[in-house]
GROMACS .gro file of C-alpha atoms in nm:
model
  485
    1HIS     CA    1  -9.079  22.694   1.744
    2HIS     CA    2  -9.131  22.343   1.876
    3TYR     CA    3  -9.474  22.432   1.800
    4TYR     CA    4  -9.450  22.566   1.429
    5PHE     CA    5  -9.205  22.205   1.349
    6HIS     CA    6  -9.496  22.034   1.475
    7LEU     CA    7  -9.678  22.206   1.292
    8GLY     CA    8  -9.544  22.174   0.990
    9ASP     CA    9  -9.529  21.789   1.010
   10LEU     CA   10  -9.888  21.781   1.023
   11LEU     CA   11  -9.925  22.052   0.717
   12ALA     CA   12  -9.743  21.746   0.499
   13THR     CA   13  -9.955  21.491   0.597
   14ASN     CA   14 -10.291  21.634   0.701
   15LEU     CA   15 -10.340  21.987   0.522
   16PHE     CA   16 -10.696  21.982   0.649
   17ARG     CA   17 -10.575  21.923   0.989
   18ALA     CA   18 -10.266  22.154   1.000
   19ALA     CA   19 -10.520  22.483   0.860
   20SER     CA   20 -10.764  22.416   1.125
   21THR     CA   21 -10.459  22.392   1.389
   22VAL     CA   22 -10.355  22.784   1.226
   23CYS     CA   23 -10.730  22.921   1.320
   24GLN     CA   24 -10.702  22.760   1.653
   25LEU     CA   25 -10.354  22.942   1.715
   26LEU     CA   26 -10.529  23.272   1.617
   27ARG     CA   27 -10.825  23.190   1.799
   28TYR     CA   28 -10.645  23.150   2.128
   29GLN     CA   29 -10.367  23.420   2.061
   30MET     CA   30 -10.061  23.115   2.102
   31SER     CA   31 -10.078  23.176   2.449
   32TYR     CA   32 -10.107  22.804   2.532
   33ILE     CA   33  -9.876  22.647   2.278
   34PHE     CA   34  -9.565  22.872   2.397
   35THR     CA   35  -9.598  22.724   2.721
   36ARG     CA   36  -9.521  22.369   2.625
   37ARG     CA   37  -9.161  22.327   2.549
   38SER     CA   38  -9.057  21.985   2.659
   39THR     CA   39  -8.971  21.790   2.314
   40SER     CA   40  -9.171  21.476   2.482
   41HIS     CA   41  -9.452  21.655   2.391
   42HIS     CA   42  -9.408  21.699   2.070
   43ARG     CA   43  -9.539  21.339   1.818
   44ASN     CA   44  -9.883  21.372   2.026
   45MET     CA   45  -9.906  21.771   1.914
   46ASN     CA   46 -10.267  21.775   1.897
   47ARG     CA   47 -10.339  21.518   2.203
   48ARG     CA   48 -10.167  21.740   2.407
   49VAL     CA   49 -10.344  22.056   2.319
   50GLY     CA   50 -10.634  21.885   2.361
   51ILE     CA   51 -10.848  22.002   2.000
   52PRO     CA   52 -11.109  21.700   1.946
   53THR     CA   53 -11.162  21.633   1.569
   54SER     CA   54 -11.531  21.750   1.553
   55GLN     CA   55 -11.405  22.081   1.669
   56LEU     CA   56 -11.122  22.100   1.406
   57GLN     CA   57 -11.370  22.087   1.159
   58ALA     CA   58 -11.616  22.330   1.315
   59GLU     CA   59 -11.332  22.580   1.341
   60THR     CA   60 -11.276  22.518   1.017
   61GLU     CA   61 -11.584  22.580   0.849
   62ARG     CA   62 -11.614  22.869   1.042
   63CYS     CA   63 -11.278  23.009   0.886
   64SER     CA   64 -11.415  22.967   0.552
   65ARG     CA   65 -11.745  23.135   0.615
   66GLY     CA   66 -11.596  23.414   0.621
   67LEU     CA   67 -11.356  23.433   0.987
   68PHE     CA   68 -11.091  23.482   0.728
   69PRO     CA   69 -11.060  23.507   0.305
   70LYS     CA   70 -10.989  23.165   0.191
   71SER     CA   71 -10.694  23.326   0.001
   72ILE     CA   72 -10.529  23.436   0.349
   73TRP     CA   73 -10.488  23.083   0.411
   74LEU     CA   74 -10.186  23.055   0.167
   75ILE     CA   75  -9.956  23.344   0.374
   76PRO     CA   76  -9.979  23.130   0.687
   77MET     CA   77  -9.933  22.804   0.506
   78PHE     CA   78  -9.607  22.911   0.328
   79PHE     CA   79  -9.477  23.110   0.602
   80LEU     CA   80  -9.490  22.777   0.809
   81GLY     CA   81  -9.333  22.587   0.525
   82ILE     CA   82  -9.019  22.755   0.577
   83VAL     CA   83  -8.995  22.794   0.886
   84ASN     CA   84  -9.047  22.412   0.919
   85THR     CA   85  -8.772  22.332   0.691
   86TRP     CA   86  -8.529  22.494   0.865
   87TYR     CA   87  -8.685  22.344   1.247
   88SER     CA   88  -8.681  22.071   1.074
   89SER     CA   89  -8.282  22.052   1.004
   90LYS     CA   90  -8.207  22.228   1.344
   91ALA     CA   91  -8.421  21.998   1.549
   92THR     CA   92  -8.269  21.636   1.391
   93THR     CA   93  -7.959  21.786   1.451
   94THR     CA   94  -8.031  21.863   1.856
   95THR     CA   95  -8.236  21.495   1.913
   96THR     CA   96  -7.927  21.306   1.746
   97GLY     CA   97  -7.686  21.492   1.916
   98ASN     CA   98  -7.904  21.450   2.263
   99TYR     CA   99  -7.952  21.075   2.202
  100SER     CA  100  -7.600  21.011   2.178
  101ASN     CA  101  -7.486  21.247   2.444
  102ILE     CA  102  -7.729  21.037   2.671
  103LYS     CA  103  -7.595  20.720   2.565
  104ASP     CA  104  -7.213  20.830   2.586
  105ASN     CA  105  -7.273  20.963   3.003
  106VAL     CA  106  -7.422  20.582   3.097
  107VAL     CA  107  -7.138  20.440   2.904
  108THR     CA  108  -6.869  20.667   3.048
  109ASN     CA  109  -6.809  20.569   3.458
  110GLN     CA  110  -6.857  20.931   3.557
  111ARG     CA  111  -6.880  21.032   3.944
  112GLY     CA  112  -7.089  21.304   4.130
  113GLU     CA  113  -7.410  21.385   4.114
  114GLU     CA  114  -7.448  21.513   3.746
  115SER     CA  115  -7.321  21.175   3.667
  116GLN     CA  116  -7.616  20.978   3.825
  117GLN     CA  117  -7.890  21.219   3.702
  118ALA     CA  118  -7.763  21.172   3.336
  119ALA     CA  119  -7.729  20.877   3.413
  120LYS     CA  120  -8.081  20.799   3.515
  121LYS     CA  121  -8.240  21.037   3.213
  122SER     CA  122  -8.060  20.809   2.975
  123LEU     CA  123  -8.187  20.468   3.151
  124ARG     CA  124  -8.491  20.586   3.128
  125SER     CA  125  -8.473  20.628   2.780
  126LEU     CA  126  -8.357  20.341   2.678
  127LEU     CA  127  -8.516  20.082   2.859
  128PRO     CA  128  -8.851  20.324   2.803
  129SER     CA  129  -9.189  20.179   2.946
  130ASN     CA  130  -9.456  19.933   2.753
  131LYS     CA  131  -9.752  20.145   2.906
  132GLU     CA  132  -9.957  20.263   2.658
  133GLY     CA  133  -9.919  20.646   2.589
  134GLU     CA  134  -9.581  20.690   2.701
  135GLU     CA  135  -9.289  20.754   2.468
  136ARG     CA  136  -9.048  20.502   2.332
  137THR     CA  137  -8.710  20.552   2.205
  138PRO     CA  138  -8.593  20.449   1.869
  139SER     CA  139  -8.426  20.131   2.009
  140ASP     CA  140  -8.741  19.975   2.181
  141SER     CA  141  -8.959  20.001   1.839
  142ILE     CA  142  -8.667  19.769   1.683
  143ARG     CA  143  -8.836  19.364   1.685
  144GLY     CA  144  -8.492  19.246   1.748
  145PRO     CA  145  -8.366  18.910   1.680
  146GLY     CA  146  -8.720  18.761   1.658
  147GLN     CA  147  -8.750  18.624   1.980
  148MET     CA  148  -9.084  18.538   2.102
  149ARG     CA  149  -9.215  18.823   2.282
  150ASN     CA  150  -9.396  18.840   2.625
  151PRO     CA  151  -9.810  18.910   2.620
  152THR     CA  152  -9.781  19.304   2.689
  153THR     CA  153  -9.857  19.380   3.070
  154SER     CA  154 -10.029  19.709   3.095
  155ASP     CA  155 -10.054  19.663   3.462
  156ALA     CA  156  -9.774  19.803   3.730
  157SER     CA  157  -9.616  19.581   4.032
  158PRO     CA  158  -9.889  19.587   4.321
  159LEU     CA  159  -9.847  19.855   4.573
  160CYS     CA  160  -9.757  19.707   4.954
  161THR     CA  161 -10.004  19.801   5.224
  162ALA     CA  162  -9.886  19.962   5.492
  163GLU     CA  163  -9.892  19.626   5.692
  164GLN     CA  164  -9.706  19.478   5.420
  165MET     CA  165  -9.424  19.787   5.487
  166ARG     CA  166  -9.426  19.778   5.852
  167LYS     CA  167  -9.360  19.408   5.809
  168ILE     CA  168  -9.075  19.424   5.533
  169ALA     CA  169  -8.913  19.693   5.742
  170HIS     CA  170  -8.905  19.516   6.084
  171GLN     CA  171  -8.822  19.187   5.958
  172LEU     CA  172  -8.524  19.334   5.755
  173MET     CA  173  -8.440  19.566   6.033
  174LEU     CA  174  -8.444  19.895   5.830
  175THR     CA  175  -8.469  20.236   6.035
  176GLU     CA  176  -8.762  20.456   5.952
  177ASP     CA  177  -8.682  20.660   5.691
  178LYS     CA  178  -8.803  20.952   5.920
  179ASP     CA  179  -8.554  20.875   6.151
  180ILE     CA  180  -8.239  20.845   5.938
  181ASN     CA  181  -8.027  21.131   5.850
  182PHE     CA  182  -7.929  20.977   5.492
  183LYS     CA  183  -7.641  21.146   5.479
  184ASP     CA  184  -7.497  20.920   5.833
  185THR     CA  185  -7.472  20.593   5.619
  186SER     CA  186  -7.355  20.434   5.971
  187LYS     CA  187  -7.742  20.428   6.028
  188LEU     CA  188  -7.790  20.235   5.735
  189ASN     CA  189  -7.615  19.955   5.828
  190SER     CA  190  -7.923  19.693   5.831
  191PRO     CA  191  -7.721  19.323   5.924
  192ARG     CA  192  -7.983  19.179   5.754
  193LEU     CA  193  -8.045  19.371   5.427
  194ALA     CA  194  -7.601  19.343   5.409
  195ASN     CA  195  -7.607  18.963   5.478
  196TRP     CA  196  -7.928  18.781   5.341
  197PHE     CA  197  -7.898  18.868   4.985
  198GLN     CA  198  -7.548  18.783   4.941
  199CYS     CA  199  -7.581  18.390   4.831
  200PRO     CA  200  -7.900  18.309   4.730
  201GLU     CA  201  -8.094  17.991   4.748
  202THR     CA  202  -8.374  18.026   4.429
  203SER     CA  203  -8.621  17.744   4.525
  204TRP     CA  204  -8.876  17.932   4.393
  205ILE     CA  205  -8.750  17.858   4.016
  206ASP     CA  206  -8.612  17.534   4.119
  207LYS     CA  207  -9.005  17.412   4.215
  208PHE     CA  208  -9.137  17.587   3.913
  209TYR     CA  209  -8.934  17.338   3.659
  210ALA     CA  210  -8.999  16.978   3.899
  211GLU     CA  211  -9.362  17.134   3.938
  212GLU     CA  212  -9.490  17.263   3.568
  213THR     CA  213  -9.523  17.067   3.286
  214ASP     CA  214  -9.519  17.414   3.093
  215ILE     CA  215  -9.261  17.634   3.152
  216GLY     CA  216  -9.378  17.920   2.912
  217SER     CA  217  -9.242  17.730   2.576
  218SER     CA  218  -9.155  17.405   2.431
  219ASP     CA  219  -8.815  17.467   2.424
  220PHE     CA  220  -8.583  17.594   2.685
  221LEU     CA  221  -8.336  17.882   2.612
  222GLY     CA  222  -8.109  18.015   2.911
  223ILE     CA  223  -7.815  18.275   2.910
  224SER     CA  224  -7.543  18.291   3.151
  225VAL     CA  225  -7.407  18.621   3.113
  226GLY     CA  226  -7.039  18.640   3.317
  227CYS     CA  227  -7.021  18.257   3.311
  228ASN     CA  228  -6.766  18.205   3.526
  229LYS     CA  229  -6.648  17.881   3.640
  230GLY     CA  230  -7.020  17.778   3.518
  231HIS     CA  231  -7.161  17.589   3.792
  232ASP     CA  232  -7.459  17.814   3.781
  233ALA     CA  233  -7.495  17.724   3.412
  234ILE     CA  234  -7.454  17.370   3.395
  235ARG     CA  235  -7.745  17.308   3.679
  236THR     CA  236  -7.933  17.568   3.503
  237ALA     CA  237  -7.877  17.345   3.192
  238ARG     CA  238  -7.985  17.037   3.368
  239MET     CA  239  -8.289  17.206   3.534
  240GLY     CA  240  -8.421  17.398   3.172
  241LEU     CA  241  -8.298  17.113   2.949
  242SER     CA  242  -8.426  16.874   3.177
  243ASP     CA  243  -8.138  16.659   3.098
  244ALA     CA  244  -7.973  16.418   3.380
  245THR     CA  245  -7.675  16.369   3.199
  246ILE     CA  246  -7.589  16.705   3.254
  247ASP     CA  247  -7.355  16.659   3.519
  248ALA     CA  248  -7.281  16.959   3.788
  249HIS     CA  249  -7.103  16.715   3.980
  250LYS     CA  250  -6.860  16.550   3.719
  251TRP     CA  251  -6.842  16.926   3.596
  252ARG     CA  252  -6.677  17.026   3.918
  253ASP     CA  253  -6.449  16.743   3.898
  254GLU     CA  254  -6.332  16.869   3.520
  255PHE     CA  255  -6.340  17.225   3.558
  256HIS     CA  256  -5.974  17.323   3.698
  257SER     CA  257  -5.945  17.593   3.862
  258ALA     CA  258  -5.765  17.715   4.241
  259GLU     CA  259  -6.009  17.948   4.292
  260GLU     CA  260  -6.342  17.843   4.503
  261GLY     CA  261  -6.676  17.995   4.386
  262VAL     CA  262  -6.732  18.299   4.672
  263CYS     CA  263  -7.075  18.075   4.668
  264SER     CA  264  -6.962  17.760   4.689
  265GLN     CA  265  -7.140  17.735   4.417
  266GLU     CA  266  -6.986  17.393   4.280
  267TYR     CA  267  -7.089  17.185   4.625
  268ALA     CA  268  -7.436  17.303   4.610
  269ASP     CA  269  -7.678  16.991   4.566
  270GLN     CA  270  -7.764  16.952   4.175
  271TYR     CA  271  -8.162  16.942   4.043
  272ASN     CA  272  -8.347  16.618   4.052
  273VAL     CA  273  -8.447  16.569   3.672
  274VAL     CA  274  -8.869  16.501   3.672
  275PHE     CA  275  -8.950  16.563   3.324
  276PRO     CA  276  -8.865  16.400   2.991
  277GLN     CA  277  -8.598  16.594   2.786
  278ARG     CA  278  -8.651  16.906   2.688
  279LYS     CA  279  -8.476  17.014   2.364
  280GLY     CA  280  -8.305  17.395   2.383
  281GLU     CA  281  -7.953  17.596   2.424
  282MET     CA  282  -7.839  17.715   2.746
  283HIS     CA  283  -7.566  18.035   2.675
  284CYS     CA  284  -7.235  18.039   2.885
  285ILE     CA  285  -7.071  18.372   2.776
  286GLU     CA  286  -6.761  18.460   2.933
  287PRO     CA  287  -6.503  18.750   2.879
  288MET     CA  288  -6.198  18.660   3.064
  289PRO     CA  289  -5.949  18.423   2.848
  290SER     CA  290  -5.832  18.187   3.037
  291THR     CA  291  -6.147  18.084   3.235
  292PHE     CA  292  -6.277  18.023   2.889
  293SER     CA  293  -6.051  17.834   2.734
  294GLU     CA  294  -6.129  17.617   3.046
  295LEU     CA  295  -6.491  17.642   2.993
  296ASP     CA  296  -6.477  17.505   2.660
  297ARG     CA  297  -6.199  17.250   2.734
  298ALA     CA  298  -6.428  17.108   3.004
  299GLY     CA  299  -6.754  17.148   2.730
  300ASP     CA  300  -6.560  16.931   2.491
  301LYS     CA  301  -6.422  16.658   2.742
  302LEU     CA  302  -6.786  16.618   2.907
  303GLY     CA  303  -6.945  16.651   2.567
  304LEU     CA  304  -7.233  16.887   2.670
  305LYS     CA  305  -7.197  17.095   2.347
  306SER     CA  306  -7.401  16.854   2.179
  307LYS     CA  307  -7.653  16.862   2.492
  308GLY     CA  308  -7.739  17.257   2.435
  309MET     CA  309  -7.448  17.437   2.608
  310VAL     CA  310  -7.272  17.683   2.405
  311PHE     CA  311  -6.992  17.862   2.530
  312THR     CA  312  -6.898  18.179   2.371
  313HIS     CA  313  -6.583  18.433   2.445
  314ALA     CA  314  -6.710  18.751   2.442
  315ALA     CA  315  -6.762  19.011   2.697
  316ILE     CA  316  -7.180  19.165   2.690
  317SER     CA  317  -7.195  19.536   2.715
  318SER     CA  318  -7.407  19.789   2.658
  319THR     CA  319  -7.282  19.842   2.271
  320SER     CA  320  -7.063  19.587   2.037
  321GLY     CA  321  -6.662  19.595   1.933
  322ALA     CA  322  -6.436  19.499   2.150
  323VAL     CA  323  -6.310  19.562   2.494
  324ASN     CA  324  -5.950  19.486   2.668
  325PHE     CA  325  -6.033  19.299   2.972
  326PRO     CA  326  -5.804  19.111   3.222
  327ASN     CA  327  -5.609  18.748   3.174
  328ILE     CA  328  -5.576  18.640   3.505
  329ASP     CA  329  -5.556  18.314   3.700
  330ILE     CA  330  -5.848  18.068   3.550
  331GLY     CA  331  -6.182  18.108   3.748
  332MET     CA  332  -6.106  18.449   3.909
  333GLU     CA  333  -6.396  18.615   3.993
  334ARG     CA  334  -6.458  19.010   4.093
  335SER     CA  335  -6.257  19.105   3.752
  336SER     CA  336  -6.497  19.316   3.482
  337ILE     CA  337  -6.528  19.530   3.187
  338GLY     CA  338  -6.389  19.833   3.329
  339ASP     CA  339  -6.098  19.720   3.544
  340CYS     CA  340  -5.836  19.763   3.225
  341ASN     CA  341  -5.951  20.120   3.176
  342SER     CA  342  -5.948  20.205   3.517
  343GLY     CA  343  -5.586  20.120   3.540
  344THR     CA  344  -5.658  19.872   3.791
  345GLY     CA  345  -5.677  19.566   3.508
  346GLU     CA  346  -5.407  19.278   3.473
  347ASN     CA  347  -5.257  19.133   3.178
  348CYS     CA  348  -5.556  19.314   2.921
  349VAL     CA  349  -5.652  19.187   2.596
  350GLU     CA  350  -5.855  19.277   2.320
  351VAL     CA  351  -6.189  19.050   2.381
  352PRO     CA  352  -6.480  19.049   2.154
  353MET     CA  353  -6.761  19.233   2.250
  354PHE     CA  354  -7.165  19.280   2.196
  355SER     CA  355  -7.509  19.407   2.314
  356LEU     CA  356  -7.720  19.144   2.437
  357GLU     CA  357  -7.956  19.222   2.168
  358ASP     CA  358  -7.646  19.145   1.943
  359TYR     CA  359  -7.521  18.836   2.078
  360VAL     CA  360  -7.932  18.711   2.053
  361ALA     CA  361  -7.906  18.785   1.716
  362LYS     CA  362  -7.575  18.622   1.607
  363TYR     CA  363  -7.562  18.353   1.833
  364VAL     CA  364  -7.912  18.183   1.951
  365LYS     CA  365  -8.033  17.979   1.713
  366GLY     CA  366  -8.373  17.927   1.862
  367ARG     CA  367  -8.697  18.149   1.819
  368GLY     CA  368  -8.864  18.119   2.142
  369PRO     CA  369  -8.865  18.333   2.462
  370ILE     CA  370  -8.558  18.351   2.706
  371ASN     CA  371  -8.660  18.151   3.017
  372ILE     CA  372  -8.392  18.269   3.189
  373LEU     CA  373  -8.092  18.519   3.196
  374GLN     CA  374  -7.908  18.545   3.448
  375ILE     CA  375  -7.623  18.844   3.494
  376ASP     CA  376  -7.310  18.891   3.668
  377VAL     CA  377  -7.073  19.106   3.534
  378GLU     CA  378  -6.929  19.261   3.849
  379GLY     CA  379  -7.115  19.638   3.854
  380TYR     CA  380  -7.201  19.654   3.483
  381ASP     CA  381  -7.503  19.467   3.513
  382PHE     CA  382  -7.725  19.790   3.426
  383ASP     CA  383  -7.475  19.795   3.089
  384VAL     CA  384  -7.606  19.491   2.969
  385LEU     CA  385  -7.961  19.578   3.029
  386PHE     CA  386  -7.893  19.894   2.792
  387GLY     CA  387  -7.766  19.645   2.513
  388ALA     CA  388  -8.068  19.426   2.608
  389GLY     CA  389  -8.323  19.601   2.349
  390SER     CA  390  -8.584  19.398   2.263
  391VAL     CA  391  -8.421  19.092   2.466
  392LEU     CA  392  -8.628  19.210   2.800
  393ASP     CA  393  -8.922  19.197   2.612
  394SER     CA  394  -8.895  18.789   2.545
  395THR     CA  395  -8.728  18.711   2.904
  396HIS     CA  396  -8.940  18.570   3.137
  397TYR     CA  397  -8.724  18.541   3.462
  398LEU     CA  398  -8.403  18.730   3.527
  399GLU     CA  399  -8.131  18.765   3.797
  400PHE     CA  400  -7.872  19.026   3.825
  401GLU     CA  401  -7.611  19.152   4.109
  402TYR     CA  402  -7.621  19.469   4.322
  403HIS     CA  403  -7.411  19.648   4.527
  404LYS     CA  404  -7.128  19.920   4.502
  405GLN     CA  405  -6.839  19.820   4.217
  406GLY     CA  406  -6.851  19.895   3.855
  407LYS     CA  407  -7.151  20.156   3.732
  408TRP     CA  408  -7.404  20.037   4.045
  409GLY     CA  409  -7.190  20.340   4.278
  410ASN     CA  410  -7.355  20.612   4.046
  411LEU     CA  411  -7.670  20.421   4.046
  412HIS     CA  412  -7.971  20.373   4.288
  413LEU     CA  413  -8.206  20.061   4.307
  414GLN     CA  414  -8.471  20.223   4.232
  415ASP     CA  415  -8.322  20.364   3.879
  416ALA     CA  416  -8.345  19.978   3.777
  417VAL     CA  417  -8.664  19.864   3.965
  418ARG     CA  418  -8.889  20.102   3.783
  419LEU     CA  419  -8.734  20.073   3.445
  420LEU     CA  420  -8.804  19.701   3.460
  421ASP     CA  421  -9.106  19.760   3.618
  422GLY     CA  422  -9.168  19.972   3.287
  423LYS     CA  423  -9.096  19.602   3.107
  424GLY     CA  424  -9.322  19.453   3.315
  425PHE     CA  425  -9.114  19.267   3.549
  426THR     CA  426  -9.183  19.235   3.930
  427CYS     CA  427  -8.844  19.227   4.132
  428TYR     CA  428  -8.742  19.058   4.466
  429TRP     CA  429  -8.454  19.100   4.692
  430SER     CA  430  -8.307  18.708   4.637
  431GLY     CA  431  -8.250  18.576   4.979
  432GLU     CA  432  -8.193  18.192   5.132
  433ASN     CA  433  -8.508  18.064   4.997
  434ARG     CA  434  -8.713  18.382   5.054
  435LEU     CA  435  -8.832  18.692   4.889
  436TRP     CA  436  -8.877  19.042   4.991
  437ARG     CA  437  -9.069  19.205   4.704
  438ILE     CA  438  -8.881  19.576   4.642
  439SER     CA  439  -9.115  19.685   4.301
  440GLY     CA  440  -9.424  19.859   4.445
  441CYS     CA  441  -9.250  19.788   4.805
  442TYR     CA  442  -8.996  20.057   4.779
  443PHE     CA  443  -8.823  20.198   5.110
  444GLU     CA  444  -8.598  20.540   5.043
  445HIS     CA  445  -8.330  20.305   5.274
  446TYR     CA  446  -8.251  20.133   4.964
  447ASN     CA  447  -8.142  20.419   4.785
  448TYR     CA  448  -7.838  20.422   5.028
  449PHE     CA  449  -7.771  20.110   5.042
  450HIS     CA  450  -7.509  19.975   4.818
  451GLY     CA  451  -7.403  19.633   4.982
  452TRP     CA  452  -7.357  19.301   4.776
  453SER     CA  453  -7.678  19.152   4.672
  454ASN     CA  454  -7.876  18.988   4.433
  455VAL     CA  455  -8.196  19.062   4.265
  456ALA     CA  456  -8.430  18.836   4.123
  457CYS     CA  457  -8.736  18.954   3.885
  458VAL     CA  458  -9.030  18.792   3.662
  459HIS     CA  459  -9.213  18.912   3.403
  460ARG     CA  460  -9.594  18.914   3.486
  461SER     CA  461  -9.704  18.786   3.199
  462GLN     CA  462  -9.556  18.482   3.333
  463LYS     CA  463  -9.841  18.424   3.590
  464ARG     CA  464  -9.770  18.078   3.709
  465LEU     CA  465  -9.413  18.157   3.779
  466TYR     CA  466  -9.525  18.545   3.922
  467ASP     CA  467  -9.784  18.341   4.135
  468ARG     CA  468  -9.503  18.173   4.304
  469MET     CA  469  -9.279  18.393   4.394
  470GLU     CA  470  -9.535  18.603   4.546
  471LYS     CA  471  -9.649  18.357   4.763
  472VAL     CA  472  -9.314  18.304   4.877
  473PHE     CA  473  -9.296  18.712   4.955
  474THR     CA  474  -9.602  18.719   5.100
  475ASP     CA  475  -9.578  18.376   5.335
  476LEU     CA  476  -9.216  18.531   5.461
  477LEU     CA  477  -9.421  18.827   5.590
  478LEU     CA  478  -9.647  18.572   5.817
  479LEU     CA  479  -9.306  18.465   5.993
  480ASP     CA  480  -9.199  18.630   6.334
  481LEU     CA  481  -8.805  18.605   6.239
  482GLU     CA  482  -8.621  18.526   6.536
  483GLU     CA  483  -8.368  18.849   6.622
  484ASN     CA  484  -8.059  18.637   6.641
  485GLU     CA  485  -8.096  18.510   6.237
   0.00000   0.00000   0.00000
């Protein structure tokens, strides 16, 4: 019935080719077509069947010369038109229902193998590849809020050589996959994998902005999703906008919170401004009401809003609407969008919620690319990517956290890396001025690792930044790291 459905579509758009296909159907006794049941082949039926145009024309001429009388064509055409009408309504209902179910499966925090498989399926459909010839979903065809898109990259991330894989395994102290019983998680506890990626120092991006006059756009656009106390966002704004008056030390003194950052970001060195000031925006998005109020107050006090800083009270997720969020002590980390629904949240209040694509369309003024996108939403990072849509097509550099909290507990890192690879990104474990490539260098070990860690990804169209990050990785493999590190 899938064949008849799309044969009817062809009939409506190209009567000549539909008639030829009917002739082929009778000739080959439908033996091939009924084996192709997957709906993923529908839109390209002619290509999947493998009937070239010249052959279709030849078969039509054979039919018209007497293989079948011309009048007999009216019978199958009339029949197929009726069948198409019935199956069109049925298939449309089924397709719409399936797409809705996929999204629901992703948003709902389910446990177990069934939920994991549903999540994987949904990720592939919601974050389709840019590679030519692969299917795209309705969300991927949307142009989006008008941001300048990255050039299309048809190539995938390069595969690591056997020697590179051996060195990565040695440096990260990964047990050989063949020697691991993956159900025994005690054998997966690499001390380096567990500790090296918690609080990264991203010297590659700092040096890029300190040494490159061309950052890929005339203006700067940065977005920090889950801004918390704002220390990372302020440093990124100073670097991206090349504005020495945006002072991270003054921000530390002005922002009042009894909570220190887990990685002590407030005490980190700030970027040394080299180039003339750039125009642009740095968005600091925070859902917790108490923390946002302090962000907004400190931003006003230091006059940062007139310098390109944008403070927004909102949660970013896969959809837009409203959501309950904990309202606890200013700057308290580890609170997430799922706490109130799970019953673990305290003093829950309703806050506005946007998909990243909707947020950019509503709040971002510039139409240039997103130079830096930072995501730290306590385990719901991929929900942000679900709702990113075309925003990822306009992003140069991306950072996110990975661990076992929130939705990450039901997903593998591989789900994220493969899908981002299809979008043109190469991803790395992000350490203290160190990078280990994940894309093209994946170990099964990673599927069972859910320790607190950070991942940095670069779009391969941004060749200068990509080359810098790849050099950090390849140079690192030449080092003989000390056993006690």
